[in-house]
Short mmCIF file of C-alpha atoms (C1' of nucleotides) in Angstrom, two decimals:
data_model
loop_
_atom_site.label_atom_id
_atom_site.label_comp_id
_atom_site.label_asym_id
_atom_site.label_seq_id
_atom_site.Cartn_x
_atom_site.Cartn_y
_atom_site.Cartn_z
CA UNK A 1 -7.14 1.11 34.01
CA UNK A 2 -4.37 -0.82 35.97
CA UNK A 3 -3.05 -3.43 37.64
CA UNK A 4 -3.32 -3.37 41.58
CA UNK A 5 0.54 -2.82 41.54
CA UNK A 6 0.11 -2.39 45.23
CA UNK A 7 -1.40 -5.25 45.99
CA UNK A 8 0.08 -8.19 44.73
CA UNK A 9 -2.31 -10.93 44.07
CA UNK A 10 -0.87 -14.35 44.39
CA UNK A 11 1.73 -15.67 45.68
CA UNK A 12 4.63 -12.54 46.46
CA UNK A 13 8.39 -13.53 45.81
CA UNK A 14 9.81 -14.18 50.06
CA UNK A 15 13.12 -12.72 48.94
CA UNK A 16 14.86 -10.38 51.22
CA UNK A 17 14.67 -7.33 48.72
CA UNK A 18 11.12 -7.96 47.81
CA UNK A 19 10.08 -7.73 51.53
CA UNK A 20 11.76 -4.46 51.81
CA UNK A 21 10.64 -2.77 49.49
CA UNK A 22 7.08 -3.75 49.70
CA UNK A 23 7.40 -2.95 53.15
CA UNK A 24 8.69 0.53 52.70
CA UNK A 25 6.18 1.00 49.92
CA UNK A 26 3.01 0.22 52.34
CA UNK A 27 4.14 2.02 55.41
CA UNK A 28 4.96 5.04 53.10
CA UNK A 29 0.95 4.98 51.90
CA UNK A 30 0.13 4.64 55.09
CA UNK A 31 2.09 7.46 56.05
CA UNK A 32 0.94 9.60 52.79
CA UNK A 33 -2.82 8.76 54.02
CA UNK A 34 -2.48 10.04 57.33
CA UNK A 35 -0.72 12.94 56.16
CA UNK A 36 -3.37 14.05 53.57
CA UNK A 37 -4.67 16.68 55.90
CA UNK A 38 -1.29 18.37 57.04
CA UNK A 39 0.43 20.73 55.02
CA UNK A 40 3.68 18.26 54.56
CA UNK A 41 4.92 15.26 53.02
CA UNK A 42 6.36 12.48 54.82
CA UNK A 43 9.92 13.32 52.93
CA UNK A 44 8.96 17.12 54.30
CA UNK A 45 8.12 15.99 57.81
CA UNK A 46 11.65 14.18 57.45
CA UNK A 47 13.30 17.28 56.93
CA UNK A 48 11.74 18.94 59.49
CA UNK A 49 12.94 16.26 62.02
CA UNK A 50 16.35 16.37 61.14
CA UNK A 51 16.01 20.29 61.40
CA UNK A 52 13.90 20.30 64.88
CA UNK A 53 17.13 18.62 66.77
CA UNK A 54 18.58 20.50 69.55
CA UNK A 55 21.37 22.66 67.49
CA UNK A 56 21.88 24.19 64.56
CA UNK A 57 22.94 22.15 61.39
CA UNK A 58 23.84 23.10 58.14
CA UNK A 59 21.48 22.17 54.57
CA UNK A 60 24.77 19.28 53.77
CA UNK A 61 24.50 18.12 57.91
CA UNK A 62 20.89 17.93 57.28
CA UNK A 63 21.10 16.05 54.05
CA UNK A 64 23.80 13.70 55.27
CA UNK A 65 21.41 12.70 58.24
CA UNK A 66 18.79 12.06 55.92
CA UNK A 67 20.77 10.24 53.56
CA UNK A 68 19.94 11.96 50.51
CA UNK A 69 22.21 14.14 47.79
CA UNK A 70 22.98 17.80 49.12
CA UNK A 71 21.39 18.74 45.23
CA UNK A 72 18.32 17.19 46.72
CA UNK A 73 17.86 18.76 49.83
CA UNK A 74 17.92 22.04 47.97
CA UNK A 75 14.74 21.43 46.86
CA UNK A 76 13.10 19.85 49.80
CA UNK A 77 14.41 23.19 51.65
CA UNK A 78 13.07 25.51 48.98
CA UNK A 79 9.42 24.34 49.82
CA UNK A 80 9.37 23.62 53.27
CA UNK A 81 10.57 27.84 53.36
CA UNK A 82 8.20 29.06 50.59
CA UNK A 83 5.54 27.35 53.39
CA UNK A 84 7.35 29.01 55.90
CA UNK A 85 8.22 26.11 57.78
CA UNK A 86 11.80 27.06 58.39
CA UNK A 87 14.25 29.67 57.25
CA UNK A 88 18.09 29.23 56.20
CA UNK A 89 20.59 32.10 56.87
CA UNK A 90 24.26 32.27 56.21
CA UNK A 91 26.48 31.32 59.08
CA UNK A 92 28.39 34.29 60.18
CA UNK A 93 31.47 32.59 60.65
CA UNK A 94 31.16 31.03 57.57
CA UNK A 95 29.32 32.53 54.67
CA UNK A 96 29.06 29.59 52.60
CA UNK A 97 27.22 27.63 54.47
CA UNK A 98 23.52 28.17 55.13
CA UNK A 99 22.36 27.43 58.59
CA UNK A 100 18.67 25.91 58.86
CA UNK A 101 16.37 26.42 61.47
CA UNK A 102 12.62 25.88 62.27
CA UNK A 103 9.83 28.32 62.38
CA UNK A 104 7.29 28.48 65.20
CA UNK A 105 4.68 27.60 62.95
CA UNK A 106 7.07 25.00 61.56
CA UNK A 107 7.67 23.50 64.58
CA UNK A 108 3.89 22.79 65.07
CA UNK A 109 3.33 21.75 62.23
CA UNK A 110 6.39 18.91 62.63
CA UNK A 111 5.06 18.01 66.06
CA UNK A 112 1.49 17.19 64.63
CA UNK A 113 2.35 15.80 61.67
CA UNK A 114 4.89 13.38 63.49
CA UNK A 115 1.86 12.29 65.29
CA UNK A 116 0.30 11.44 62.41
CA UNK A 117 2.99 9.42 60.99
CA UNK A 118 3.58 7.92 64.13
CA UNK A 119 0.03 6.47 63.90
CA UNK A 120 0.67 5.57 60.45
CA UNK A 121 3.50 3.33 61.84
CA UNK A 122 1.27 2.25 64.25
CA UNK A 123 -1.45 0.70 61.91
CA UNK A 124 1.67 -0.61 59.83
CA UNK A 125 3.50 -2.46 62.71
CA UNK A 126 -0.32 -3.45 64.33
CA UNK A 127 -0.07 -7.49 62.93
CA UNK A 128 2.85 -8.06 65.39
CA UNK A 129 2.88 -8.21 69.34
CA UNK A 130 4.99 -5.31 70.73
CA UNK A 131 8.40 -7.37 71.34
CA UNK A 132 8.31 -8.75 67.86
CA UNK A 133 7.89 -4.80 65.98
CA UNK A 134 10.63 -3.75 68.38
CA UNK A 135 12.90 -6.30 67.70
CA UNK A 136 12.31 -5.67 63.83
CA UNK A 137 13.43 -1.72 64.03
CA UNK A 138 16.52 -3.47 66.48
CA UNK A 139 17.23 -5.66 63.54
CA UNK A 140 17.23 -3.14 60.35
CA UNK A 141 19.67 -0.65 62.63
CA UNK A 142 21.47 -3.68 63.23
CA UNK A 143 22.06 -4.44 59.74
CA UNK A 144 22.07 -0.83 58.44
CA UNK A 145 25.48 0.03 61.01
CA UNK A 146 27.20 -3.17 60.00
CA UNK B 1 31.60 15.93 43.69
CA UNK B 2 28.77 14.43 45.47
CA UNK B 3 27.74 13.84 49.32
CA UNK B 4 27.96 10.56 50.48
CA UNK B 5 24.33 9.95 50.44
CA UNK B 6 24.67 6.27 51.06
CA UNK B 7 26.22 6.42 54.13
CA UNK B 8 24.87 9.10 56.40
CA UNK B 9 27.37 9.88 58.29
CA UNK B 10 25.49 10.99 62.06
CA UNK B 11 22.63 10.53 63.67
CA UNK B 12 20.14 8.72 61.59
CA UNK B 13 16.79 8.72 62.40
CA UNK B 14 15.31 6.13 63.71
CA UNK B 15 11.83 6.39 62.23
CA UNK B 16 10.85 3.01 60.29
CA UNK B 17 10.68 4.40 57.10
CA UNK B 18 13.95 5.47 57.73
CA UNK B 19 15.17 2.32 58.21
CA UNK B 20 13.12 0.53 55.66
CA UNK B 21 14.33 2.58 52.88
CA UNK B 22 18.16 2.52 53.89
CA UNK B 23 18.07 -1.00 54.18
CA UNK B 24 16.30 -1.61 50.92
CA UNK B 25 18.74 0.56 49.23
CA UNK B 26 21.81 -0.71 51.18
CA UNK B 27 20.41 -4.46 49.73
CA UNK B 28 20.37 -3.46 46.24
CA UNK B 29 23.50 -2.40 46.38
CA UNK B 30 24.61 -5.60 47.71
CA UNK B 31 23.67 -7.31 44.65
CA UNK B 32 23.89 -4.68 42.27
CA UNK B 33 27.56 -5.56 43.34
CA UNK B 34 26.92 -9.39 43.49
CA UNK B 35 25.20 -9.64 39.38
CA UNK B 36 27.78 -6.97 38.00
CA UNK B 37 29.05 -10.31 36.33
CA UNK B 38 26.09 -11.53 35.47
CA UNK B 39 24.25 -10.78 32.06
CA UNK B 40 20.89 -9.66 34.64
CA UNK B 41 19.83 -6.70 37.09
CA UNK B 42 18.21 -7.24 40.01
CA UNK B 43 15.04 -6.54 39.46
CA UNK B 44 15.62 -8.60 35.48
CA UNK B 45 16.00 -12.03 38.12
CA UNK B 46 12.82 -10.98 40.36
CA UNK B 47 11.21 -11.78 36.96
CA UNK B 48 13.16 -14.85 36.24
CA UNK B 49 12.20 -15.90 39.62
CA UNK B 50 8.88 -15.71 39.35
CA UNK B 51 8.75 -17.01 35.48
CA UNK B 52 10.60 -19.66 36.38
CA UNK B 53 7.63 -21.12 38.85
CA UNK B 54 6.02 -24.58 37.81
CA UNK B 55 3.17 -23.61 35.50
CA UNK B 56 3.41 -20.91 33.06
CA UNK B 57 1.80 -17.40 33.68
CA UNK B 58 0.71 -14.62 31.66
CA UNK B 59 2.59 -10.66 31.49
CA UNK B 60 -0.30 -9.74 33.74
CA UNK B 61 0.32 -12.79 36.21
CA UNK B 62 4.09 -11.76 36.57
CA UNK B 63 3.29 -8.42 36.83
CA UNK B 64 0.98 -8.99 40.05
CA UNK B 65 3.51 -11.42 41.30
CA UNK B 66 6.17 -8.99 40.99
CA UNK B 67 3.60 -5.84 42.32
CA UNK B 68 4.74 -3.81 39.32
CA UNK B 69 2.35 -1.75 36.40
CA UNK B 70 1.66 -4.67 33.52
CA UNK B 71 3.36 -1.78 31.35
CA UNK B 72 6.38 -1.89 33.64
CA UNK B 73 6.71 -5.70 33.03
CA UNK B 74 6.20 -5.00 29.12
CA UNK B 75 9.81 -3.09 28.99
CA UNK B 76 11.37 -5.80 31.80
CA UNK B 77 10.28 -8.65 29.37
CA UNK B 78 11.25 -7.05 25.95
CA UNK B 79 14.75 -6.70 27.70
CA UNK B 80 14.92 -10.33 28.62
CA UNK B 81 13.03 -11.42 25.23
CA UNK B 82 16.22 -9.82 23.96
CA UNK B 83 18.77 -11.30 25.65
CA UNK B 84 17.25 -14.48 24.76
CA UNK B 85 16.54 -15.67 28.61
CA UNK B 86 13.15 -16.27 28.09
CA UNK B 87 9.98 -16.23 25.41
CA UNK B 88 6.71 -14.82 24.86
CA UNK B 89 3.97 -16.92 22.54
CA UNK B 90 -0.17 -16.42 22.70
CA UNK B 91 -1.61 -18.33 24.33
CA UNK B 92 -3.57 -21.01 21.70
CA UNK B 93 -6.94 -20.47 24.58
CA UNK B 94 -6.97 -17.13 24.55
CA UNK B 95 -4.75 -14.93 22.31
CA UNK B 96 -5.09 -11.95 24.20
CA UNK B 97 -2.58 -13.43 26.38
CA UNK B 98 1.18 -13.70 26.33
CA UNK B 99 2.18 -16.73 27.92
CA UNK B 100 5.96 -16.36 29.04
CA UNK B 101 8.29 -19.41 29.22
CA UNK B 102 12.02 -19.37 30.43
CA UNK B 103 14.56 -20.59 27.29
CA UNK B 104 17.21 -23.04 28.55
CA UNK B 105 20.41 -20.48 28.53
CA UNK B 106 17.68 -18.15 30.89
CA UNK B 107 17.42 -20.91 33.59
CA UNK B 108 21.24 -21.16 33.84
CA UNK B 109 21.34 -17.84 33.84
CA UNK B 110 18.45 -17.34 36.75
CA UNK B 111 20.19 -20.35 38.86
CA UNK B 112 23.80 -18.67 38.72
CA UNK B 113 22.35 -15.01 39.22
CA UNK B 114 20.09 -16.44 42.05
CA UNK B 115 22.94 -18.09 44.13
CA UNK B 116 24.98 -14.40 43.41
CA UNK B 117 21.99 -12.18 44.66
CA UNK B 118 21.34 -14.98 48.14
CA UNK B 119 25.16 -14.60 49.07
CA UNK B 120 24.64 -10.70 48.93
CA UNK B 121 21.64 -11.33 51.48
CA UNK B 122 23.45 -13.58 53.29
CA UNK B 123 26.22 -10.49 53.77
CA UNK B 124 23.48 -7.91 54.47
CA UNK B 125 22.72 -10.11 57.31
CA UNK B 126 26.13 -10.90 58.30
CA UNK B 127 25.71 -8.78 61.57
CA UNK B 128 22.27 -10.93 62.54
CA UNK B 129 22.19 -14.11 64.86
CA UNK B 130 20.43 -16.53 62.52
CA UNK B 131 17.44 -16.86 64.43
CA UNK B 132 17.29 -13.19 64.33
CA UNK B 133 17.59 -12.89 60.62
CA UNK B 134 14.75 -15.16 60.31
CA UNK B 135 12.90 -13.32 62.85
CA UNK B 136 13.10 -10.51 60.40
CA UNK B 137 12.16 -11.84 57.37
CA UNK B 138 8.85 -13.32 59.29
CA UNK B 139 8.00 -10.08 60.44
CA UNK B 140 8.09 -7.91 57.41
CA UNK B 141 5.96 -11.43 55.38
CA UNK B 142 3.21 -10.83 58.84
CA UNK B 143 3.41 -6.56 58.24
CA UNK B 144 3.04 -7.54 54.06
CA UNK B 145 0.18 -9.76 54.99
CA UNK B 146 -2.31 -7.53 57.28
"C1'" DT C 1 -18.26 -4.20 26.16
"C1'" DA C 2 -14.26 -6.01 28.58
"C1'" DT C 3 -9.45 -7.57 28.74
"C1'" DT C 4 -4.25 -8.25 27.35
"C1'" DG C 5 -0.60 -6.31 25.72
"C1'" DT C 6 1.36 -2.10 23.96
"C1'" DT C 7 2.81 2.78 23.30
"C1'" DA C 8 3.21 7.53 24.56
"C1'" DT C 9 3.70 10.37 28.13
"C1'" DA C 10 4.55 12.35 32.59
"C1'" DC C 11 5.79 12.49 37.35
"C1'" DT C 12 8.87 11.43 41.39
"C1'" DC C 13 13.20 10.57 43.22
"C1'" DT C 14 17.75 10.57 42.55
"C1'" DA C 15 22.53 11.67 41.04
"C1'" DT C 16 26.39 14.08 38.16
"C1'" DA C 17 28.56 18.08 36.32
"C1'" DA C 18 29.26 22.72 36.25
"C1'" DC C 19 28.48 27.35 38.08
"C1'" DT C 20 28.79 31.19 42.18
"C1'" DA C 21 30.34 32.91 46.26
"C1'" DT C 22 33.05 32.35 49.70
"C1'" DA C 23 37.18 30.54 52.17
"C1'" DT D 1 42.50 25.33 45.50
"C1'" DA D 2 38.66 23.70 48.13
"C1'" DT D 3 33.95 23.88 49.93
"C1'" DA D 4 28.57 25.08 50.46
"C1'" DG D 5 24.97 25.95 47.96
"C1'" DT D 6 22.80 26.16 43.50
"C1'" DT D 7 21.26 25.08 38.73
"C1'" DA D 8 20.70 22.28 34.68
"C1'" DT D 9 20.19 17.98 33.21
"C1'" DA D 10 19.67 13.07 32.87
"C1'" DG D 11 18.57 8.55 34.41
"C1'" DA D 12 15.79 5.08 36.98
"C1'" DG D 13 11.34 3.53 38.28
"C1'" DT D 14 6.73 4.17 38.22
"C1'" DA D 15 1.90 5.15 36.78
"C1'" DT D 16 -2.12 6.88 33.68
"C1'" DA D 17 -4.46 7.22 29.33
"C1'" DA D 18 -5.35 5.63 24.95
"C1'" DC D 19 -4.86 2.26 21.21
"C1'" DA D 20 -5.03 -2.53 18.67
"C1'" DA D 21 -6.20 -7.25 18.85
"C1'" DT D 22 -9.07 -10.47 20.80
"C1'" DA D 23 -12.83 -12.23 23.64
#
DNA sequence: TATTGTTATACTCTATAACTATA
DNA sequence: TATAGTTATAGAGTATAACAATA
């Protein structure tokens, strides 16, 4: 028993905020959907992407890139290494901080399930012509740097 | 203590839900900032808003409106039954139904609070042409749409 | 039987405060 | 004293299941 929150029947509000977060809300089930099969989340694969960049970062670099609290990347750490996704080790020249790096198996895992998600954003993004969904993702980092 | 997890401070991805969260969240906290005056939350106008329409709707109408759970929008309502911004009565046809009806002080209310939450927009979008603004706004309606 | 509103409950995501180990 | 990571905890926001009143 429920409504179809998702799906809103008549009539949707055209504010600003409305459209974004309905948007966000349909591209993440989108995303979820095509990432039923592989062994992480889309907030997981996120991690992972952050992590898969050329050097080293640190679990509060990684968080800060992702925009989320340091208290919350704990936890997305603490799974992705019980799969064995990645590992974190303390940084010899400083042992507070815990360096995080990708497995082998991690990093496969991140390459296929970005191509999932990138097909996800495909179907999402499929209603407008090419220019048009570029010129959207121009327009939210636009707004997001100013 | 806390990391700055609203503004990331490097490198943020550019994925689409990336960008469709941050700027959701960055938006609320536009007029989060905008109503702190006012005597309503964000999301307490987005049901003003769509109360406030020409012919009176049911819980269950707002709620689909709004794409929230029906028991969501029984907690939202209480909260605004309580501040005395709008009513609930049966409906005489069918007294399953709540019919829900703004009171005078809730139309002021919605009017000032709307005209608050479109100048934070209008700031959110301070860094967009016009026709670019607009440009977004159509695409996310065509993305909500397919 | 089916539907509207309601309550109880739980799950996700998030943040704050306080702890530990290191510096 | 200050910082990185951690833990405990609490607050939004949301959804599911079950109930009462009504159809």
């Amino acid at each position: 028993m429920s409504t179809a929150a998702g799906t809103p029947s008549t009539d949707p509000p055209e504010s600003l905020v409305y459209l974004l977060k309905h948007a966000h809300l349909r591209l993440n089930e989108l995303v979820a959907a095509e990432l039923a099969e592989h062994p992480v989340s889309g907030r997981e694969l996120a991690v992972l992407t952050v992590v898969a960049g050329n050097e080293p970062i640190s679990q509060q670099q990684a968080a800060a890139r992702l925009g989320v609290d340091r208290t919350t990347m704990v936890a997305l750490l603490d799974e992705l290494e019980r799969k064995q996704l990645l590992s974190r080790h303390p940084n010899p020249a400083d042992r507070r901080v815990n360096i995080v790096e990708m497995t082998p198996r991690g990093e496969t895992v991140r390459a296929e399930a970005r191509a999932a998600a990138d097909r996800a954003e495909g179907r999402f993004l499929a209603a407008l012509e090419p220019d048009t969904a570029a010129g959207l993702k121009r327009a939210l980092r636009t707004v997001l740097r100013g």
